[in-house]
Structures are given as C-alpha cells and as structure tokens.
GROMACS .gro file of C-alpha atoms in nm:
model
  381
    1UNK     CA    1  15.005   9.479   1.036
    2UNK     CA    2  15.091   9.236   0.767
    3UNK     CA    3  14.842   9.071   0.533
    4UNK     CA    4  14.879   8.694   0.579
    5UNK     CA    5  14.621   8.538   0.306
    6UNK     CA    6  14.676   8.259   0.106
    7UNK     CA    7  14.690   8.293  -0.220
    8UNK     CA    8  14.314   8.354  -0.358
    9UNK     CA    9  14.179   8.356  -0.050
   10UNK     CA   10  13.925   8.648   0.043
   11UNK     CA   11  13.953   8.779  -0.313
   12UNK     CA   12  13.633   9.063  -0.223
   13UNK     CA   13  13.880   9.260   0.024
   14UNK     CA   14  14.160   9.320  -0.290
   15UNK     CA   15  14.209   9.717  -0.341
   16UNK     CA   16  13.954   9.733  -0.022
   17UNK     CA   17  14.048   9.892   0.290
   18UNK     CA   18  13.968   9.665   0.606
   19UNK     CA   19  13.877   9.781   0.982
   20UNK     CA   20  14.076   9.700   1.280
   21UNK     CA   21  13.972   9.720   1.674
   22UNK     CA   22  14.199   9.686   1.909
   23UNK     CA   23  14.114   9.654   2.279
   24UNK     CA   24  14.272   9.621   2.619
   25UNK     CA   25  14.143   9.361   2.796
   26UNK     CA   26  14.230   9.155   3.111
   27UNK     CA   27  14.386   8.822   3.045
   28UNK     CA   28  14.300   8.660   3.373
   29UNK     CA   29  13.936   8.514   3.344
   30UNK     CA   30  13.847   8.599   3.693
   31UNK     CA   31  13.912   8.985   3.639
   32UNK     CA   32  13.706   8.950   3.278
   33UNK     CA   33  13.401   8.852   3.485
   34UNK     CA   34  13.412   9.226   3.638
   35UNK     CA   35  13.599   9.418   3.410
   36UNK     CA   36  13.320   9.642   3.349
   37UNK     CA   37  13.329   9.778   3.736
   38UNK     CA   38  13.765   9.741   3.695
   39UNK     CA   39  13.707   9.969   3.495
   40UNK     CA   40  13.466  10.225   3.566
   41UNK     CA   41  13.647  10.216   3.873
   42UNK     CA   42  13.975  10.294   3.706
   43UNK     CA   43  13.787  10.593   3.507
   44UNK     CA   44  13.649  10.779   3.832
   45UNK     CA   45  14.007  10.739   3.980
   46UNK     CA   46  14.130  10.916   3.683
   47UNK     CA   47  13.897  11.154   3.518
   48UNK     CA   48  13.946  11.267   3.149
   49UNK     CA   49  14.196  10.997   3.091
   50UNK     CA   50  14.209  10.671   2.815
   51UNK     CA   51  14.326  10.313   2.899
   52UNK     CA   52  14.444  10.342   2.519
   53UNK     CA   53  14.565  10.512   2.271
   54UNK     CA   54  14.724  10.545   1.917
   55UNK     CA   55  15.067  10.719   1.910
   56UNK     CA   56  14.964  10.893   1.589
   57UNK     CA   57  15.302  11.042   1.482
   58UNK     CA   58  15.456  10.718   1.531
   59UNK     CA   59  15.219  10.547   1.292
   60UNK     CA   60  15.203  10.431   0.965
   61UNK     CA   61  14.944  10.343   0.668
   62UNK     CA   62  14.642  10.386   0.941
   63UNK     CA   63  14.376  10.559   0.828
   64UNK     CA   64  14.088  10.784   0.979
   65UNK     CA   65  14.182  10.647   1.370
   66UNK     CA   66  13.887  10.695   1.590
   67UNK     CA   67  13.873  10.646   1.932
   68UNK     CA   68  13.469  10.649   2.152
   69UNK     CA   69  13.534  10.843   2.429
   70UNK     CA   70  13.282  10.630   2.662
   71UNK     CA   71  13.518  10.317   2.552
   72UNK     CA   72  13.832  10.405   2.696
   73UNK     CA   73  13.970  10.099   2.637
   74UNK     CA   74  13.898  10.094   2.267
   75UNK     CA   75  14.049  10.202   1.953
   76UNK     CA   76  13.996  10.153   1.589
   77UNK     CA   77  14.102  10.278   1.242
   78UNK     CA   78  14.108  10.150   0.858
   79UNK     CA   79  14.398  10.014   0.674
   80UNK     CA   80  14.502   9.885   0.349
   81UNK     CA   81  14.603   9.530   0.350
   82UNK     CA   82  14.818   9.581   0.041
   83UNK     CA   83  15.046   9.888   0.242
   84UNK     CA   84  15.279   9.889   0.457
   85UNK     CA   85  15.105   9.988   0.805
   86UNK     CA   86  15.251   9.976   1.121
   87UNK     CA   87  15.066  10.098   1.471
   88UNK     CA   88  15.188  10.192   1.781
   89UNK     CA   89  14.972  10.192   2.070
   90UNK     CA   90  14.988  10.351   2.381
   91UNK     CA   91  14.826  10.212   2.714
   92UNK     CA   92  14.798  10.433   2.999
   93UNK     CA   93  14.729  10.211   3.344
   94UNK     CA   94  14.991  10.014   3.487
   95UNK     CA   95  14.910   9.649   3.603
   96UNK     CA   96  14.955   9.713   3.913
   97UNK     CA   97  14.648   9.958   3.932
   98UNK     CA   98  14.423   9.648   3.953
   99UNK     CA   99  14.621   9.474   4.263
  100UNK     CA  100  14.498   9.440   4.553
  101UNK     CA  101  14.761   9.693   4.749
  102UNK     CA  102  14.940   9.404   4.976
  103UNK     CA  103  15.279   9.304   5.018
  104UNK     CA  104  15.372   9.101   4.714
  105UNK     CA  105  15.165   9.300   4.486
  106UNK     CA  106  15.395   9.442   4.272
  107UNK     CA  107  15.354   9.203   4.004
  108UNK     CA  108  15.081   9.327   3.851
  109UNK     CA  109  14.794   9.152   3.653
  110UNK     CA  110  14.878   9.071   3.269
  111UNK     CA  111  14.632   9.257   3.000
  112UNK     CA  112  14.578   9.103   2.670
  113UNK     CA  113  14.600   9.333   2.321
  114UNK     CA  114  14.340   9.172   2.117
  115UNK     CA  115  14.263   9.307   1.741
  116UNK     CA  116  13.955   9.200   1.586
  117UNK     CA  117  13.983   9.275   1.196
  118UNK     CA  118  13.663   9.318   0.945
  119UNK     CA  119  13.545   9.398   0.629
  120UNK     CA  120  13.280   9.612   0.487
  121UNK     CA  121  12.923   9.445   0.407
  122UNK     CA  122  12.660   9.561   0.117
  123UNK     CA  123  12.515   9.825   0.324
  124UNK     CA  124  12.941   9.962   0.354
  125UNK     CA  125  12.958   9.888   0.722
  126UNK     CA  126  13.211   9.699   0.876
  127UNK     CA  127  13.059   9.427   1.045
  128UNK     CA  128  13.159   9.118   0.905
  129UNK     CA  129  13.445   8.950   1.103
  130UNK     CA  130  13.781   8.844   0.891
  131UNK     CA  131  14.022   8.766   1.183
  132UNK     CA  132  14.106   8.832   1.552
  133UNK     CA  133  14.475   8.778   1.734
  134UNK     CA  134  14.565   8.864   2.036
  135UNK     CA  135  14.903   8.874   2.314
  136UNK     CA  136  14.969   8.894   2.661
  137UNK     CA  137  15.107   9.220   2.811
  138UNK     CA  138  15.228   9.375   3.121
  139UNK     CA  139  15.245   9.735   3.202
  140UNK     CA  140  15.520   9.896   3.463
  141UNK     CA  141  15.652  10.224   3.519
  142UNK     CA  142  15.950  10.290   3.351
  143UNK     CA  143  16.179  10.221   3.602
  144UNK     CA  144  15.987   9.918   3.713
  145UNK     CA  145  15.973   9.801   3.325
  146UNK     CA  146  16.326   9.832   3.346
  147UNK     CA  147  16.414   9.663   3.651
  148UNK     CA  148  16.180   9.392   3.531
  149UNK     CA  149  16.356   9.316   3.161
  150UNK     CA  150  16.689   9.331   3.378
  151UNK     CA  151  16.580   9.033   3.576
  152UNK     CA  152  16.450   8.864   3.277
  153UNK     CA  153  16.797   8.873   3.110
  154UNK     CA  154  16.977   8.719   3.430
  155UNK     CA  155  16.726   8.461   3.464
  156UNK     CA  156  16.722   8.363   3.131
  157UNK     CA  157  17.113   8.364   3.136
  158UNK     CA  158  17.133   8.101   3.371
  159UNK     CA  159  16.975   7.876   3.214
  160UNK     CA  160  17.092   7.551   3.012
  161UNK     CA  161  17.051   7.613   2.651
  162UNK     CA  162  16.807   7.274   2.679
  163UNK     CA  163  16.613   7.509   2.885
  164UNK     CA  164  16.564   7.846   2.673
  165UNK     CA  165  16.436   7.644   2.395
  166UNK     CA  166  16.102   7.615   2.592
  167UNK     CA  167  16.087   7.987   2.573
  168UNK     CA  168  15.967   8.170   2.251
  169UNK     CA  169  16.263   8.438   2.187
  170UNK     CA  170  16.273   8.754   2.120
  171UNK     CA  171  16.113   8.972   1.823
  172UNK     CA  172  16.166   9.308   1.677
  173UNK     CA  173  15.735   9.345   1.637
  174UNK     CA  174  15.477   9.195   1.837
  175UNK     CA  175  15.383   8.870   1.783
  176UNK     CA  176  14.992   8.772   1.749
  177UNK     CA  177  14.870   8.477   1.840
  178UNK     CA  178  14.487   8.365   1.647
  179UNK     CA  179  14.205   8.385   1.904
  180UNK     CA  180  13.852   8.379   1.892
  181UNK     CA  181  13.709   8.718   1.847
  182UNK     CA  182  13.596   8.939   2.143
  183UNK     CA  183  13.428   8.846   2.336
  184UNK     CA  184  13.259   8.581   2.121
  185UNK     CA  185  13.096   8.594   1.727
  186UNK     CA  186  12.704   8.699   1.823
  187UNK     CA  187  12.879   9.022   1.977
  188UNK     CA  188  13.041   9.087   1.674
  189UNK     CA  189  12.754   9.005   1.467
  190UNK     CA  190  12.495   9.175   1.657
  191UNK     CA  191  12.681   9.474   1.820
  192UNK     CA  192  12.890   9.656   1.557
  193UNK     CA  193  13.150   9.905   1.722
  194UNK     CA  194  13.008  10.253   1.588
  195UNK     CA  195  13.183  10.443   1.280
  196UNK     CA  196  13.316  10.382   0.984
  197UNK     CA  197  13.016  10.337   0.806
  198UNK     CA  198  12.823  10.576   0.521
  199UNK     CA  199  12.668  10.774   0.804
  200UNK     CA  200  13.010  10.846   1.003
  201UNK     CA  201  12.841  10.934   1.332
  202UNK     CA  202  13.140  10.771   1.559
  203UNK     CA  203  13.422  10.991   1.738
  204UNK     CA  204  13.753  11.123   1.613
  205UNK     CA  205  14.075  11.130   1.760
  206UNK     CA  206  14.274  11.451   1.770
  207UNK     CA  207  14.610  11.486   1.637
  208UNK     CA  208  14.929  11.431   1.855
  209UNK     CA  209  15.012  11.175   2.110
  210UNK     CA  210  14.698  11.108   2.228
  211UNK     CA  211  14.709  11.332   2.535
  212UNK     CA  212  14.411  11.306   2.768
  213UNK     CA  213  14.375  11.757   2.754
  214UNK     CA  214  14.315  11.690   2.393
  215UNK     CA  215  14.054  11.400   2.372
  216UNK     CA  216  13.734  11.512   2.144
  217UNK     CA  217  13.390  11.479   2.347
  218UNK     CA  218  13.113  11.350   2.241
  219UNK     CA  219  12.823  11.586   2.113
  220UNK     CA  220  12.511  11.540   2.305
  221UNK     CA  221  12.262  11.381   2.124
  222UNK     CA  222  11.952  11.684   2.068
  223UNK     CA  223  11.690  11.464   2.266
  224UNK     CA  224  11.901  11.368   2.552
  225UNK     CA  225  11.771  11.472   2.836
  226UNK     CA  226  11.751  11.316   3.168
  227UNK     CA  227  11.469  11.149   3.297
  228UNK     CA  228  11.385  11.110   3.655
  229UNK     CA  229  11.387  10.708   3.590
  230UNK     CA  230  11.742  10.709   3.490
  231UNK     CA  231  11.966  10.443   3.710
  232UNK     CA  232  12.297  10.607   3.846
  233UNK     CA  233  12.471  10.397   3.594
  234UNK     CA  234  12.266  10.546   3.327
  235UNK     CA  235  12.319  10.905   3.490
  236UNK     CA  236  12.715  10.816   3.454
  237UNK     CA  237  12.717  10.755   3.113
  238UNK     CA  238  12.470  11.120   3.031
  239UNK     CA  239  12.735  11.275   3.250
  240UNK     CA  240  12.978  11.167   3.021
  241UNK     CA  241  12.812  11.262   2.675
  242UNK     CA  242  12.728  11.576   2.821
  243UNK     CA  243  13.093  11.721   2.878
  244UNK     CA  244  13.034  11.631   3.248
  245UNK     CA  245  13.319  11.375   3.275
  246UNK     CA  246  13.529  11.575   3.537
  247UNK     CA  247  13.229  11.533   3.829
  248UNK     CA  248  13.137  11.145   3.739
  249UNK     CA  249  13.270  11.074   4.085
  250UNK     CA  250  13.139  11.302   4.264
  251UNK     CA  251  12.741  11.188   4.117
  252UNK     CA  252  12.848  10.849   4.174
  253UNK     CA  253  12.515  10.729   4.340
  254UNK     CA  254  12.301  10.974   4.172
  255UNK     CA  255  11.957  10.856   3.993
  256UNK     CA  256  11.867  11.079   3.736
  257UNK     CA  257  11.587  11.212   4.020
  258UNK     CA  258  11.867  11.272   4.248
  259UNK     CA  259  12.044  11.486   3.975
  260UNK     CA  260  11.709  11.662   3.862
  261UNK     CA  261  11.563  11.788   4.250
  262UNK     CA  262  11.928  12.004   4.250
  263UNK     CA  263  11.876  12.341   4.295
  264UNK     CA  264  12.088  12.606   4.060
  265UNK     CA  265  12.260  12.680   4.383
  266UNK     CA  266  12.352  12.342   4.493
  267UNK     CA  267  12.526  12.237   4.143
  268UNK     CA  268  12.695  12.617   4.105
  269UNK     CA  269  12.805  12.502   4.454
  270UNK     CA  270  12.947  12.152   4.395
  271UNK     CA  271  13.071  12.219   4.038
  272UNK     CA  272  13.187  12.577   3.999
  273UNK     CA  273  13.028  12.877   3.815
  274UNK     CA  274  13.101  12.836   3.458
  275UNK     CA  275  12.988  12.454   3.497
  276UNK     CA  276  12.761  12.451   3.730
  277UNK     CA  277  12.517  12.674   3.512
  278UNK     CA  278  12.580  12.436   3.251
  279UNK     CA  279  12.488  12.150   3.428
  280UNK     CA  280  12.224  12.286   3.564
  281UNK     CA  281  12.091  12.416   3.178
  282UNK     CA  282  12.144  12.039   3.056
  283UNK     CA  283  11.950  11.888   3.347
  284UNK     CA  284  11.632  12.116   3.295
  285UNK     CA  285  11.686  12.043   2.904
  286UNK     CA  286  11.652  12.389   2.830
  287UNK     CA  287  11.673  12.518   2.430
  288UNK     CA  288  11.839  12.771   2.307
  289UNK     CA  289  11.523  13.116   2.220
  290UNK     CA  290  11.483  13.185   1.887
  291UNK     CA  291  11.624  13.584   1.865
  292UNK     CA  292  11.272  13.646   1.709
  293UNK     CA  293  10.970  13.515   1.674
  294UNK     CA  294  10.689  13.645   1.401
  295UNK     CA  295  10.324  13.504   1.414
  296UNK     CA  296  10.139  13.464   1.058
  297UNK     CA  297   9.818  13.400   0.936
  298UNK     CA  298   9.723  13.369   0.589
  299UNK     CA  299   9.461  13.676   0.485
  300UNK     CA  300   9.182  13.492   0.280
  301UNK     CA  301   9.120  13.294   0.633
  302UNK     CA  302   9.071  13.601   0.797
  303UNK     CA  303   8.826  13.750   0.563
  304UNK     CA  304   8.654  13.430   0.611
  305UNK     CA  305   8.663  13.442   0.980
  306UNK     CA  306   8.545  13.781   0.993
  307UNK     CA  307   8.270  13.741   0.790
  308UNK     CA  308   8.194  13.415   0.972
  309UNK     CA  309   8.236  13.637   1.260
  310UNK     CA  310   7.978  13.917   1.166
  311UNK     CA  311   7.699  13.600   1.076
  312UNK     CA  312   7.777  13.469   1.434
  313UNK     CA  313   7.714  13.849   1.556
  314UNK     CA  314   7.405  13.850   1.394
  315UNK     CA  315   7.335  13.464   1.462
  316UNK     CA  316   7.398  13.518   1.838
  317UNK     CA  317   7.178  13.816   1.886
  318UNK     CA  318   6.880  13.621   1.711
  319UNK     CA  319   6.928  13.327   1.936
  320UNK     CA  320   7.157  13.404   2.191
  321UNK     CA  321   7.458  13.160   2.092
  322UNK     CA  322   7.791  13.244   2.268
  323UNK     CA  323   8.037  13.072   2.003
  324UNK     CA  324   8.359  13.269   1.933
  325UNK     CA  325   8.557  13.313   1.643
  326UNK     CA  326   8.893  13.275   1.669
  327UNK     CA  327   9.209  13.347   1.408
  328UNK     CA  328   9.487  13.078   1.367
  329UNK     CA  329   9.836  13.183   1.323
  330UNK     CA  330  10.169  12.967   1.321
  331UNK     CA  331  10.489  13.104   1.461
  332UNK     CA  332  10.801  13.141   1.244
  333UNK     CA  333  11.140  13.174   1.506
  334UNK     CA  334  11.407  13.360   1.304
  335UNK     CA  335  11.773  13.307   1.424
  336UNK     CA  336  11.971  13.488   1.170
  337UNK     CA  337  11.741  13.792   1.163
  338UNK     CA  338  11.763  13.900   0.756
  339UNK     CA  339  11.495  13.913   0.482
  340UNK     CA  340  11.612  13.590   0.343
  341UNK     CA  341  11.579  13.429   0.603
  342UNK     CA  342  11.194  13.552   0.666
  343UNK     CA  343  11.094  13.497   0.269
  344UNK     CA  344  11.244  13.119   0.342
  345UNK     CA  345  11.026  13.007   0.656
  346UNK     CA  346  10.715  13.142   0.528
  347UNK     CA  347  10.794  13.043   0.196
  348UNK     CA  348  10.846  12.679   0.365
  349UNK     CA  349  10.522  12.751   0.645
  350UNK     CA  350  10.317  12.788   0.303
  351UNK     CA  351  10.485  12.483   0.058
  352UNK     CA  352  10.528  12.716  -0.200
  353UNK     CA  353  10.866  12.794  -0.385
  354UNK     CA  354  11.080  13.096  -0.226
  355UNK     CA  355  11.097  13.276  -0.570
  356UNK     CA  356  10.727  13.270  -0.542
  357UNK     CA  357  10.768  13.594  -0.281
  358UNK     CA  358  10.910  13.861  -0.479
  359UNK     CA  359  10.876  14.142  -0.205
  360UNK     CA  360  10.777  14.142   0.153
  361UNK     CA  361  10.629  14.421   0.312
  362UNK     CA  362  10.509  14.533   0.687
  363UNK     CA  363  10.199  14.744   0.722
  364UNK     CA  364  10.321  15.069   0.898
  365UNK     CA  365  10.153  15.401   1.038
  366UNK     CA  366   9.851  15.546   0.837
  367UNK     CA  367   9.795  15.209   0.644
  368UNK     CA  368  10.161  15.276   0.419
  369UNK     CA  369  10.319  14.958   0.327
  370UNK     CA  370  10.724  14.951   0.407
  371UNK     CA  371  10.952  14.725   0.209
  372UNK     CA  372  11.078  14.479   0.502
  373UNK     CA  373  11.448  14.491   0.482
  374UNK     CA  374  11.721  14.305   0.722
  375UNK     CA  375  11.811  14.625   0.935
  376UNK     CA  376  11.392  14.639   0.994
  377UNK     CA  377  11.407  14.296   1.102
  378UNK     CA  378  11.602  14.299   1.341
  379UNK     CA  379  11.440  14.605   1.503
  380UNK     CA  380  11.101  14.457   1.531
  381UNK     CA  381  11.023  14.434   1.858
   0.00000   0.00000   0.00000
C-alpha cells in the first residue's frame, strides 16, 4: 500500500492514519446485478465461513483489522500512509463455485479486489472518500492454479515478441488500476461501512489466519427480538446476529411468525439440546431474573396514607364511600447480592448521594432493628 500523492496534495491526512475497505466483488456485470443472492447462496452452502480474509501474520503496518461478520465479503483496517504497509488477503471461494456445473465450466468467473480508501471527517469518522483501485482476479484450487499459470507460460512462449508487448508483464505486488468507488459515491457518502469511528461499535477480527472456527460473532443487540412481521430475509440476518449462523439453511423460508409458533420441542428437535434451548430463549426474548428483588416505599408516604386511610374509615362509615387506600412501592432487582450494592439502587431510586445512607437496617422479630449486611442479603427470601 504505497502513498502516491503529489507533492502538497491532501496536506489534512499528513501524520493521519487513513481507512481502507477492501471487497470481493464480481467483475462480470451480469453476476453484479445478483450478487446479493450469489452470495447468500454461497453462505448457506458453507456455514460459518468468509469469502475474505486478512492473513494477519503475513501483514504489515495494518492497524486495528476488522472484519463484519454479516459482510463476508468485506474487510477493512487503518494504515499510515507515511509506513511501510503491506496486506495480504486471503479469499476463500473458488471461481468456479459460481458456474453453472456444465461441461466447459471449469473456467471459472473472474472477481475483482476493489479498495476504497478514506479519511476521517470532523465528527472522526471515516467517511469521506480519498481513492478507490481495483484488479481482476481468478481463484483455483491449487492444483488447478497451477495447471493454469503452466499454460499461461507456454502460451505466452509462443508468441512473437511483437505479440507479448500487448500484454502487461509480470509484477512482484499487485497492480491497481483507479476505479470509481463501490458501487458508486452516494453509497459512500450516505452508507458509511461501520467502525472505526469514536464510538467503535463494529466487529474485530481474531488473531491468526483468519480461520472460519475462530471468527468473532456479533453481540445481539439488547432490543432485538423477533417480531412476527419479520420477512425470511430479515429472519436470516437475526439468525445470524444471534449466534444462529450454523441453521440459516435450514430456516431458509422462515418468517419471523414461522420461527415464533415453534414449540420448545420442535427447535430442541431440529437444532440439538444445548442450541435448541437457546434458540428457543432468543425467540421468546426472554431476560435474564434479577437473583433478588426488594420492594420499597418511602415511610413519610405511609404515615400519610394511613392517616388518609383512618379519615376514609371514618369518611366511609358517615357516608358510605368505598374508596381504598393503597401504598406505592418501586422494586429494586439486585444482581450482585451485597450491601453496596442495596445502599446504591435506593440511593439512586431516591436521587440522593450514596454517602447520604450511612447504615441500613431490616426490621426483625420483636420490633429489633438488624444491621443489613451482605451474608443477610443474600438470605432474604
């Protein structure tokens, strides 16, 4: 990755680091048109794998690589301009995975690597474009890679030097060719690629070669639950956030109602024990119990309300009105069970300052008062 400015030019990105995307795309325009179904065809064929990814030990001068796991044809990271940085890439279909299985076939369709480059705005995102370059690639089995270069060489060979002049020749590092960026500027513009910005919300990659056992997930968003209006395209993609990326195909034509009028038995059934209770948890959206849960109310109301209470008494056997009087306590859920953590919520239930509460204490037999400590917490009932 060389930087190939003029002099002067783009003086705002010197001593800045700069964002890179690179993507595997199909070069012929026919299979662009449906590359989205090429390739969520190509992902239920082969569950848990990436088109692409960055041989990490191999690299140089890259910084903080990141790689979506619903974009398995994407990868990004942030360089220096001024270092030395060098990537290598690593793309995992063949181009014969997208022919048509005929005789003649073998040839395989030609990708395109495309990088689109940016730098970092006001807000420090990386959204505004700087450059995008592209080349054409194939993709064979070794042995097929091989037997390919090996015909390459004779035919070349046999030509008139006249001839190989009309061919570009050979280079040590791939060659980039300036293209417009992809798929066009509003996308760019208008659709940042997540990450690398001040929130950092977007997707690591793990260490190593990039293995498909050792991809990150996604965390599931806490409000994602499934709605009985989700499309089966829309139930794909939850499948996917949610960890369920192993039983995509077998959901295929699922709606979200489909997915939601499964019994526990039927998904234990199709999906296993261990995560067939877990699908069937993150389809009913169910949330994790507070370990306990301690109702308040604040004790000037309740001398209020009683003595409201005792007029109503009165009130109602003068005229014979029926209104009750009720108390109104909140609910404090305790997870970590200790005395802190009690002097804390109803420190925070109230708005007053925690050192406020110098003691807490729990009204026992007989009317004593007893000093609430962690080991009583966690016995309340």
């Amino acid at each position: 990755m060389l930087d190939n400015r003029k002099l002067g030019e783009l003086p705002e990105i010197n001593g800045k680091l700069v964002k890179s995307i690179f993507r595997v795309v199909f070069h012929d325009r026919r299979l662009q048109y449906t590359e989205h179904q090429q390739l969520e065809g190509w992902r239920w064929n082969r569950p848990g794998d990436r088109i692409l990814d960055i041989d990490i030990p191999m690299s140089v001068g890259i910084i903080d690589p990141r790689a979506n796991p619903t974009q398995l044809n994407t990868v990004e990271f942030l360089w220096d301009p001024a270092k030395r940085t060098s990537v290598f890439i690593q793309v995992h279909c063949i181009s014969t995975e997208f022919t048509m299985r005929k005789h003649g076939g073998e040839k395989g369709v030609p990708f395109r690597v495309q990088i689109d480059t940016f730098k970092e705005n006001e807000n420090g995102e990386y959204t505004e474009h700087l450059h995008s370059a592209s080349c054409q690639i194939k993709v064979f089995k070794p042995k097929g890679a091989d037997r390919k270069q090996k015909t390459d060489r004779e035919k070349m060979e046999k030509r008139t030097p006249h001839e190989k002049e009309k061919y570009q020749p050979s280079y040590e590092t791939t060659i980039l060719t300036e293209c417009s960026p992809w798929p066009e500027i509003t996308y760019v513009n208008n659709s940042p690629s997540p990450g690398f910005n001040s929130s950092h919300s977007s997707f690591s990659l793990g260490e190593g070669n990039g293995s498909p056992n050792h991809q990150p997930e996604p965390p599931p968003p806490v409000t994602d639950n499934l709605l009985p209006t989700t499309t089966p395209q829309e139930a794909q993609q939850w499948l996917h956030r949610n960890r369920f990326s192993t039983f995509t195909r077998l959901f295929t034509n699922f709606s979200g109602a489909d997915l939601l009028k499964l019994t526990r038995d039927d998904v234990i059934q199709i999906c296993g024990p261990a995560d067939g209770i877990r699908l069937f948890n993150a389809l009913k959206g169910r949330m994790v119990r507070p370990r306990l849960t301690i109702y308040v109310c604040q004790e000037s109301l309740q001398l209020r309300e009683q003595q409201q209470q005792q007029q109503q008494q009165q009130q109602k056997h003068e005229d014979g009105d029926s209104n009750g009087t009720f108390f109104v306590y909140h609910a404090i859920y305790l997870e970590e069970l200790t005395a802190v953590e009690l002097t804390e919520k109803i420190a925070q239930l109230f708005s007053i300052s925690p050192c406020q509460i110098s003691q807490i204490y729990k009204q026992g037999p007989t009317g004593i008062h007893v000093l609430i400590s962690d080991e009583m917490i966690q016995n309340f009932q």
